[in-house]
């Protein structure tokens, strides 16, 4: 089952109808192939309303089907999620990001929260640098 079908099924299970504009958003996300901004999506979907695009992105992020990655310049990019809790390596050169998991890092974060009598409700970790391809280009 592809992303469009999976996302559509998940949305329907929580009570959202499968409309033609929403399916168009799902297909555009699946076709993106690289991290994208909401503006990229809007530009590729001139016949779909802004509100539909923004609502669909928000729902897919809440369902953990999309990753939302804030960049150092304050912008945000999205990409299909690989599932499970994870963190990101973000390339400053090309903008690509890679998901990774680190159970030891997550354990240390939990330890810090407990040590400070803090009820942790979530966390996000983005590490910024250069990927192999960008280092090879002298970026």
GROMACS .gro file of N, CA and C in nm:
model
  417
    1UNK      N    1   0.085  -0.117   0.000
    1UNK     CA    2   0.000   0.000   0.000
    1UNK      C    3   0.089   0.124   0.000
    2UNK      N    4   0.065   0.216  -0.091
    2UNK     CA    5   0.143   0.339  -0.101
    2UNK      C    6   0.101   0.441   0.003
    3UNK      N    7   0.177   0.549   0.010
    3UNK     CA    8   0.150   0.654   0.108
    3UNK      C    9   0.010   0.711   0.093
    4UNK      N   10  -0.031   0.741  -0.031
    4UNK     CA   11  -0.162   0.803  -0.053
    4UNK      C   12  -0.273   0.716   0.002
    5UNK      N   13  -0.269   0.587  -0.026
    5UNK     CA   14  -0.373   0.496   0.021
    5UNK      C   15  -0.368   0.481   0.174
    6UNK      N   16  -0.247   0.466   0.228
    6UNK     CA   17  -0.230   0.452   0.372
    6UNK      C   18  -0.281   0.576   0.445
    7UNK      N   19  -0.240   0.693   0.401
    7UNK     CA   20  -0.280   0.818   0.466
    7UNK      C   21  -0.431   0.837   0.454
    8UNK      N   22  -0.486   0.810   0.338
    8UNK     CA   23  -0.630   0.824   0.318
    8UNK      C   24  -0.706   0.732   0.413
    9UNK      N   25  -0.661   0.608   0.426
    9UNK     CA   26  -0.726   0.512   0.516
    9UNK      C   27  -0.717   0.559   0.661
   10UNK      N   28  -0.599   0.607   0.702
   10UNK     CA   29  -0.583   0.655   0.841
   10UNK      C   30  -0.672   0.775   0.868
   11UNK      N   31  -0.681   0.867   0.772
   11UNK     CA   32  -0.767   0.984   0.789
   11UNK      C   33  -0.914   0.942   0.801
   12UNK      N   34  -0.956   0.846   0.720
   12UNK     CA   35  -1.094   0.798   0.726
   12UNK      C   36  -1.125   0.732   0.860
   13UNK      N   37  -1.026   0.662   0.919
   13UNK     CA   38  -1.052   0.595   1.047
   13UNK      C   39  -1.074   0.696   1.160
   14UNK      N   40  -1.026   0.820   1.143
   14UNK     CA   41  -1.050   0.920   1.247
   14UNK      C   42  -1.160   1.018   1.206
   15UNK      N   43  -1.237   0.981   1.102
   15UNK     CA   44  -1.357   1.056   1.068
   15UNK      C   45  -1.345   1.160   0.959
   16UNK      N   46  -1.236   1.161   0.883
   16UNK     CA   47  -1.222   1.258   0.775
   16UNK      C   48  -1.255   1.193   0.642
   17UNK      N   49  -1.345   1.258   0.568
   17UNK     CA   50  -1.386   1.204   0.439
   17UNK      C   51  -1.274   1.214   0.337
   18UNK      N   52  -1.276   1.124   0.241
   18UNK     CA   53  -1.180   1.126   0.132
   18UNK      C   54  -1.237   1.215   0.022
   19UNK      N   55  -1.183   1.338   0.014
   19UNK     CA   56  -1.230   1.432  -0.089
   19UNK      C   57  -1.125   1.441  -0.199
   20UNK      N   58  -1.167   1.486  -0.316
   20UNK     CA   59  -1.074   1.499  -0.427
   20UNK      C   60  -0.958   1.595  -0.394
   21UNK      N   61  -0.983   1.711  -0.332
   21UNK     CA   62  -0.869   1.797  -0.297
   21UNK      C   63  -0.773   1.732  -0.197
   22UNK      N   64  -0.825   1.662  -0.098
   22UNK     CA   65  -0.737   1.597  -0.001
   22UNK      C   66  -0.654   1.487  -0.068
   23UNK      N   67  -0.716   1.410  -0.157
   23UNK     CA   68  -0.641   1.307  -0.230
   23UNK      C   69  -0.532   1.371  -0.316
   24UNK      N   70  -0.560   1.487  -0.374
   24UNK     CA   71  -0.459   1.557  -0.455
   24UNK      C   72  -0.340   1.598  -0.368
   25UNK      N   73  -0.367   1.645  -0.246
   25UNK     CA   74  -0.260   1.681  -0.153
   25UNK      C   75  -0.177   1.558  -0.120
   26UNK      N   76  -0.242   1.447  -0.090
   26UNK     CA   77  -0.171   1.323  -0.056
   26UNK      C   78  -0.083   1.277  -0.172
   27UNK      N   79  -0.136   1.282  -0.295
   27UNK     CA   80  -0.056   1.242  -0.411
   27UNK      C   81   0.064   1.334  -0.431
   28UNK      N   82   0.045   1.464  -0.411
   28UNK     CA   83   0.156   1.560  -0.427
   28UNK      C   84   0.265   1.535  -0.322
   29UNK      N   85   0.224   1.502  -0.200
   29UNK     CA   86   0.322   1.470  -0.095
   29UNK      C   87   0.400   1.345  -0.133
   30UNK      N   88   0.329   1.244  -0.177
   30UNK     CA   89   0.394   1.118  -0.214
   30UNK      C   90   0.492   1.140  -0.330
   31UNK      N   91   0.456   1.228  -0.423
   31UNK     CA   92   0.540   1.253  -0.541
   31UNK      C   93   0.657   1.346  -0.512
   32UNK      N   94   0.655   1.416  -0.398
   32UNK     CA   95   0.757   1.517  -0.369
   32UNK      C   96   0.899   1.461  -0.378
   33UNK      N   97   0.923   1.345  -0.320
   33UNK     CA   98   1.054   1.282  -0.333
   33UNK      C   99   1.167   1.347  -0.254
   34UNK      N  100   1.144   1.464  -0.198
   34UNK     CA  101   1.246   1.534  -0.119
   34UNK      C  102   1.174   1.618  -0.015
   35UNK      N  103   1.244   1.662   0.086
   35UNK     CA  104   1.179   1.750   0.184
   35UNK      C  105   1.115   1.870   0.114
   36UNK      N  106   0.997   1.908   0.158
   36UNK     CA  107   0.922   2.015   0.092
   36UNK      C  108   0.864   2.111   0.196
   37UNK      N  109   0.834   2.231   0.149
   37UNK     CA  110   0.766   2.330   0.233
   37UNK      C  111   0.618   2.329   0.197
   38UNK      N  112   0.538   2.390   0.283
   38UNK     CA  113   0.396   2.403   0.251
   38UNK      C  114   0.382   2.488   0.124
   39UNK      N  115   0.468   2.587   0.109
   39UNK     CA  116   0.463   2.673  -0.010
   39UNK      C  117   0.491   2.593  -0.137
   40UNK      N  118   0.586   2.496  -0.129
   40UNK     CA  119   0.612   2.409  -0.245
   40UNK      C  120   0.485   2.334  -0.282
   41UNK      N  121   0.418   2.282  -0.181
   41UNK     CA  122   0.297   2.204  -0.204
   41UNK      C  123   0.187   2.292  -0.264
   42UNK      N  124   0.170   2.410  -0.208
   42UNK     CA  125   0.068   2.502  -0.260
   42UNK      C  126   0.094   2.535  -0.407
   43UNK      N  127   0.221   2.557  -0.442
   43UNK     CA  128   0.256   2.591  -0.581
   43UNK      C  129   0.223   2.476  -0.676
   44UNK      N  130   0.235   2.352  -0.627
   44UNK     CA  131   0.209   2.237  -0.713
   44UNK      C  132   0.060   2.201  -0.718
   45UNK      N  133  -0.021   2.268  -0.636
   45UNK     CA  134  -0.164   2.238  -0.628
   45UNK      C  135  -0.247   2.366  -0.641
   46UNK      N  136  -0.242   2.433  -0.757
   46UNK     CA  137  -0.312   2.561  -0.770
   46UNK      C  138  -0.463   2.553  -0.756
   47UNK      N  139  -0.521   2.435  -0.776
   47UNK     CA  140  -0.666   2.420  -0.768
   47UNK      C  141  -0.715   2.375  -0.631
   48UNK      N  142  -0.622   2.361  -0.535
   48UNK     CA  143  -0.659   2.317  -0.400
   48UNK      C  144  -0.644   2.436  -0.305
   49UNK      N  145  -0.743   2.456  -0.220
   49UNK     CA  146  -0.741   2.568  -0.128
   49UNK      C  147  -0.629   2.559  -0.024
   50UNK      N  148  -0.579   2.676   0.017
   50UNK     CA  149  -0.472   2.684   0.119
   50UNK      C  150  -0.514   2.611   0.246
   51UNK      N  151  -0.638   2.634   0.289
   51UNK     CA  152  -0.684   2.574   0.415
   51UNK      C  153  -0.679   2.421   0.408
   52UNK      N  154  -0.717   2.364   0.294
   52UNK     CA  155  -0.713   2.219   0.278
   52UNK      C  156  -0.570   2.167   0.288
   53UNK      N  157  -0.476   2.236   0.224
   53UNK     CA  158  -0.337   2.195   0.229
   53UNK      C  159  -0.286   2.202   0.373
   54UNK      N  160  -0.306   2.316   0.440
   54UNK     CA  161  -0.257   2.331   0.577
   54UNK      C  162  -0.321   2.231   0.672
   55UNK      N  163  -0.452   2.209   0.662
   55UNK     CA  164  -0.521   2.113   0.750
   55UNK      C  165  -0.469   1.972   0.726
   56UNK      N  166  -0.450   1.936   0.600
   56UNK     CA  167  -0.403   1.801   0.568
   56UNK      C  168  -0.262   1.779   0.621
   57UNK      N  169  -0.174   1.876   0.604
   57UNK     CA  170  -0.037   1.866   0.658
   57UNK      C  171  -0.042   1.848   0.809
   58UNK      N  172  -0.122   1.929   0.876
   58UNK     CA  173  -0.134   1.921   1.022
   58UNK      C  174  -0.182   1.784   1.067
   59UNK      N  175  -0.284   1.733   1.002
   59UNK     CA  176  -0.338   1.600   1.037
   59UNK      C  177  -0.235   1.490   1.013
   60UNK      N  178  -0.165   1.496   0.901
   60UNK     CA  179  -0.065   1.393   0.870
   60UNK      C  180   0.051   1.397   0.970
   61UNK      N  181   0.087   1.516   1.014
   61UNK     CA  182   0.191   1.528   1.116
   61UNK      C  183   0.142   1.470   1.248
   62UNK      N  184   0.019   1.501   1.287
   62UNK     CA  185  -0.037   1.447   1.411
   62UNK      C  186  -0.047   1.295   1.407
   63UNK      N  187  -0.072   1.239   1.289
   63UNK     CA  188  -0.080   1.093   1.272
   63UNK      C  189   0.058   1.030   1.257
   64UNK      N  190   0.163   1.112   1.264
   64UNK     CA  191   0.302   1.069   1.250
   64UNK      C  192   0.332   1.006   1.114
   65UNK      N  193   0.260   1.053   1.012
   65UNK     CA  194   0.286   1.009   0.875
   65UNK      C  195   0.381   1.106   0.805
   66UNK      N  196   0.393   1.227   0.859
   66UNK     CA  197   0.485   1.328   0.808
   66UNK      C  198   0.575   1.375   0.920
   67UNK      N  199   0.701   1.399   0.888
   67UNK     CA  200   0.795   1.462   0.980
   67UNK      C  201   0.794   1.611   0.954
   68UNK      N  202   0.794   1.688   1.060
   68UNK     CA  203   0.806   1.835   1.052
   68UNK      C  204   0.942   1.869   1.110
   69UNK      N  205   1.028   1.927   1.027
   69UNK     CA  206   1.164   1.957   1.071
   69UNK      C  207   1.190   2.107   1.060
   70UNK      N  208   1.208   2.173   1.176
   70UNK     CA  209   1.243   2.315   1.172
   70UNK      C  210   1.389   2.330   1.133
   71UNK      N  211   1.417   2.423   1.044
   71UNK     CA  212   1.554   2.450   1.001
   71UNK      C  213   1.609   2.569   1.078
   72UNK      N  214   1.740   2.585   1.071
   72UNK     CA  215   1.806   2.692   1.146
   72UNK      C  216   1.759   2.831   1.106
   73UNK      N  217   1.715   2.848   0.983
   73UNK     CA  218   1.670   2.980   0.938
   73UNK      C  219   1.526   3.010   0.978
   74UNK      N  220   1.464   2.919   1.052
   74UNK     CA  221   1.327   2.939   1.097
   74UNK      C  222   1.222   2.877   1.007
   75UNK      N  223   1.261   2.835   0.888
   75UNK     CA  224   1.165   2.772   0.798
   75UNK      C  225   1.140   2.627   0.843
   76UNK      N  226   1.038   2.568   0.787
   76UNK     CA  227   1.001   2.430   0.822
   76UNK      C  228   0.987   2.350   0.694
   77UNK      N  229   1.039   2.229   0.696
   77UNK     CA  230   1.023   2.137   0.584
   77UNK      C  231   0.956   2.010   0.635
   78UNK      N  232   0.894   1.939   0.543
   78UNK     CA  233   0.825   1.815   0.574
   78UNK      C  234   0.877   1.705   0.484
   79UNK      N  235   0.866   1.583   0.532
   79UNK     CA  236   0.892   1.466   0.448
   79UNK      C  237   0.816   1.349   0.508
   80UNK      N  238   0.801   1.244   0.428
   80UNK     CA  239   0.733   1.124   0.477
   80UNK      C  240   0.809   1.070   0.596
   81UNK      N  241   0.735   1.027   0.697
   81UNK     CA  242   0.797   0.972   0.818
   81UNK      C  243   0.824   0.824   0.799
   82UNK      N  244   0.933   0.779   0.859
   82UNK     CA  245   0.964   0.636   0.858
   82UNK      C  246   0.899   0.566   0.978
   83UNK      N  247   0.822   0.640   1.057
   83UNK     CA  248   0.752   0.584   1.172
   83UNK      C  249   0.836   0.592   1.297
   84UNK      N  250   0.784   0.540   1.407
   84UNK     CA  251   0.856   0.535   1.536
   84UNK      C  252   0.919   0.670   1.571
   85UNK      N  253   0.945   0.688   1.699
   85UNK     CA  254   1.011   0.810   1.746
   85UNK      C  255   1.153   0.815   1.689
   86UNK      N  256   1.193   0.932   1.642
   86UNK     CA  257   1.325   0.946   1.581
   86UNK      C  258   1.371   1.091   1.588
   87UNK      N  259   1.492   1.113   1.546
   87UNK     CA  260   1.554   1.244   1.541
   87UNK      C  261   1.602   1.268   1.397
   88UNK      N  262   1.659   1.386   1.371
   88UNK     CA  263   1.698   1.418   1.234
   88UNK      C  264   1.840   1.472   1.224
   89UNK      N  265   1.908   1.430   1.118
   89UNK     CA  266   2.034   1.490   1.073
   89UNK      C  267   1.995   1.579   0.956
   90UNK      N  268   2.022   1.709   0.966
   90UNK     CA  269   1.979   1.805   0.865
   90UNK      C  270   2.102   1.861   0.795
   91UNK      N  271   2.108   1.848   0.663
   91UNK     CA  272   2.221   1.899   0.586
   91UNK      C  273   2.201   2.047   0.557
   92UNK      N  274   2.298   2.128   0.599
   92UNK     CA  275   2.294   2.272   0.572
   92UNK      C  276   2.318   2.303   0.425
   93UNK      N  277   2.380   2.212   0.353
   93UNK     CA  278   2.411   2.235   0.213
   93UNK      C  279   2.293   2.215   0.120
   94UNK      N  280   2.233   2.097   0.125
   94UNK     CA  281   2.126   2.063   0.031
   94UNK      C  282   1.987   2.062   0.094
   95UNK      N  283   1.982   2.067   0.227
   95UNK     CA  284   1.852   2.070   0.294
   95UNK      C  285   1.790   1.935   0.320
   96UNK      N  286   1.855   1.828   0.273
   96UNK     CA  287   1.800   1.694   0.300
   96UNK      C  288   1.812   1.662   0.448
   97UNK      N  289   1.722   1.577   0.495
   97UNK     CA  290   1.738   1.529   0.631
   97UNK      C  291   1.716   1.380   0.639
   98UNK      N  292   1.785   1.322   0.736
   98UNK     CA  293   1.786   1.178   0.756
   98UNK      C  294   1.737   1.148   0.896
   99UNK      N  295   1.649   1.051   0.908
   99UNK     CA  296   1.599   1.011   1.039
   99UNK      C  297   1.696   0.913   1.104
  100UNK      N  298   1.710   0.925   1.236
  100UNK     CA  299   1.787   0.826   1.311
  100UNK      C  300   1.724   0.805   1.447
  101UNK      N  301   1.747   0.689   1.504
  101UNK     CA  302   1.702   0.660   1.639
  101UNK      C  303   1.824   0.637   1.726
  102UNK      N  304   1.811   0.673   1.853
  102UNK     CA  305   1.920   0.653   1.948
  102UNK      C  306   1.857   0.633   2.085
  103UNK      N  307   1.844   0.508   2.124
  103UNK     CA  308   1.779   0.477   2.252
  103UNK      C  309   1.857   0.532   2.370
  104UNK      N  310   1.989   0.536   2.360
  104UNK     CA  311   2.071   0.591   2.469
  104UNK      C  312   2.046   0.741   2.483
  105UNK      N  313   2.038   0.813   2.373
  105UNK     CA  314   2.008   0.956   2.378
  105UNK      C  315   1.871   0.979   2.441
  106UNK      N  316   1.772   0.902   2.398
  106UNK     CA  317   1.638   0.917   2.455
  106UNK      C  318   1.638   0.887   2.605
  107UNK      N  319   1.715   0.786   2.648
  107UNK     CA  320   1.724   0.753   2.790
  107UNK      C  321   1.786   0.869   2.868
  108UNK      N  322   1.891   0.930   2.812
  108UNK     CA  323   1.957   1.044   2.879
  108UNK      C  324   1.863   1.163   2.891
  109UNK      N  325   1.783   1.186   2.789
  109UNK     CA  326   1.686   1.295   2.794
  109UNK      C  327   1.585   1.268   2.905
  110UNK      N  328   1.537   1.144   2.914
  110UNK     CA  329   1.443   1.106   3.021
  110UNK      C  330   1.508   1.125   3.158
  111UNK      N  331   1.635   1.084   3.172
  111UNK     CA  332   1.708   1.099   3.298
  111UNK      C  333   1.716   1.246   3.339
  112UNK      N  334   1.746   1.333   3.242
  112UNK     CA  335   1.755   1.475   3.272
  112UNK      C  336   1.620   1.531   3.317
  113UNK      N  337   1.515   1.488   3.252
  113UNK     CA  338   1.382   1.534   3.292
  113UNK      C  339   1.352   1.491   3.436
  114UNK      N  340   1.379   1.364   3.469
  114UNK     CA  341   1.356   1.315   3.606
  114UNK      C  342   1.443   1.388   3.707
  115UNK      N  343   1.570   1.410   3.674
  115UNK     CA  344   1.663   1.477   3.765
  115UNK      C  345   1.617   1.619   3.798
  116UNK      N  346   1.542   1.680   3.708
  116UNK     CA  347   1.495   1.817   3.729
  116UNK      C  348   1.347   1.820   3.766
  117UNK      N  349   1.293   1.702   3.806
  117UNK     CA  350   1.152   1.690   3.844
  117UNK      C  351   1.062   1.752   3.738
  118UNK      N  352   1.089   1.713   3.614
  118UNK     CA  353   1.020   1.769   3.498
  118UNK      C  354   0.940   1.658   3.430
  119UNK      N  355   0.813   1.683   3.405
  119UNK     CA  356   0.730   1.586   3.334
  119UNK      C  357   0.747   1.609   3.185
  120UNK      N  358   0.822   1.522   3.122
  120UNK     CA  359   0.851   1.535   2.980
  120UNK      C  360   0.731   1.485   2.899
  121UNK      N  361   0.684   1.569   2.807
  121UNK     CA  362   0.570   1.531   2.722
  121UNK      C  363   0.612   1.506   2.578
  122UNK      N  364   0.738   1.532   2.548
  122UNK     CA  365   0.788   1.508   2.413
  122UNK      C  366   0.918   1.584   2.395
  123UNK      N  367   0.988   1.552   2.288
  123UNK     CA  368   1.111   1.624   2.255
  123UNK      C  369   1.142   1.605   2.107
  124UNK      N  370   1.225   1.695   2.056
  124UNK     CA  371   1.270   1.686   1.918
  124UNK      C  372   1.418   1.719   1.915
  125UNK      N  373   1.493   1.646   1.834
  125UNK     CA  374   1.636   1.670   1.820
  125UNK      C  375   1.668   1.680   1.672
  126UNK      N  376   1.724   1.793   1.632
  126UNK     CA  377   1.774   1.812   1.497
  126UNK      C  378   1.922   1.845   1.507
  127UNK      N  379   2.004   1.771   1.434
  127UNK     CA  380   2.148   1.794   1.430
  127UNK      C  381   2.181   1.849   1.292
  128UNK      N  382   2.253   1.962   1.288
  128UNK     CA  383   2.283   2.031   1.163
  128UNK      C  384   2.428   2.012   1.123
  129UNK      N  385   2.452   1.990   0.995
  129UNK     CA  386   2.587   1.972   0.944
  129UNK      C  387   2.582   1.955   0.794
  130UNK      N  388   2.679   1.883   0.737
  130UNK     CA  389   2.686   1.860   0.593
  130UNK      C  390   2.686   1.711   0.563
  131UNK      N  391   2.604   1.671   0.468
  131UNK     CA  392   2.601   1.530   0.427
  131UNK      C  393   2.725   1.498   0.344
  132UNK      N  394   2.747   1.372   0.317
  132UNK     CA  395   2.863   1.327   0.241
  132UNK      C  396   2.872   1.395   0.105
  133UNK      N  397   2.759   1.405   0.034
  133UNK     CA  398   2.761   1.465  -0.098
  133UNK      C  399   2.801   1.612  -0.092
  134UNK      N  400   2.749   1.687   0.004
  134UNK     CA  401   2.781   1.829   0.014
  134UNK      C  402   2.924   1.851   0.061
  135UNK      N  403   2.976   1.766   0.146
  135UNK     CA  404   3.117   1.777   0.188
  135UNK      C  405   3.207   1.754   0.066
  136UNK      N  406   3.168   1.664  -0.022
  136UNK     CA  407   3.246   1.634  -0.142
  136UNK      C  408   3.247   1.748  -0.242
  137UNK      N  409   3.145   1.835  -0.234
  137UNK     CA  410   3.135   1.949  -0.324
  137UNK      C  411   3.206   2.072  -0.268
  138UNK      N  412   3.264   2.059  -0.149
  138UNK     CA  413   3.332   2.174  -0.089
  138UNK      C  414   3.237   2.275  -0.030
  139UNK      N  415   3.110   2.235  -0.007
  139UNK     CA  416   3.011   2.328   0.049
  139UNK      C  417   3.038   2.356   0.195
   0.00000   0.00000   0.00000
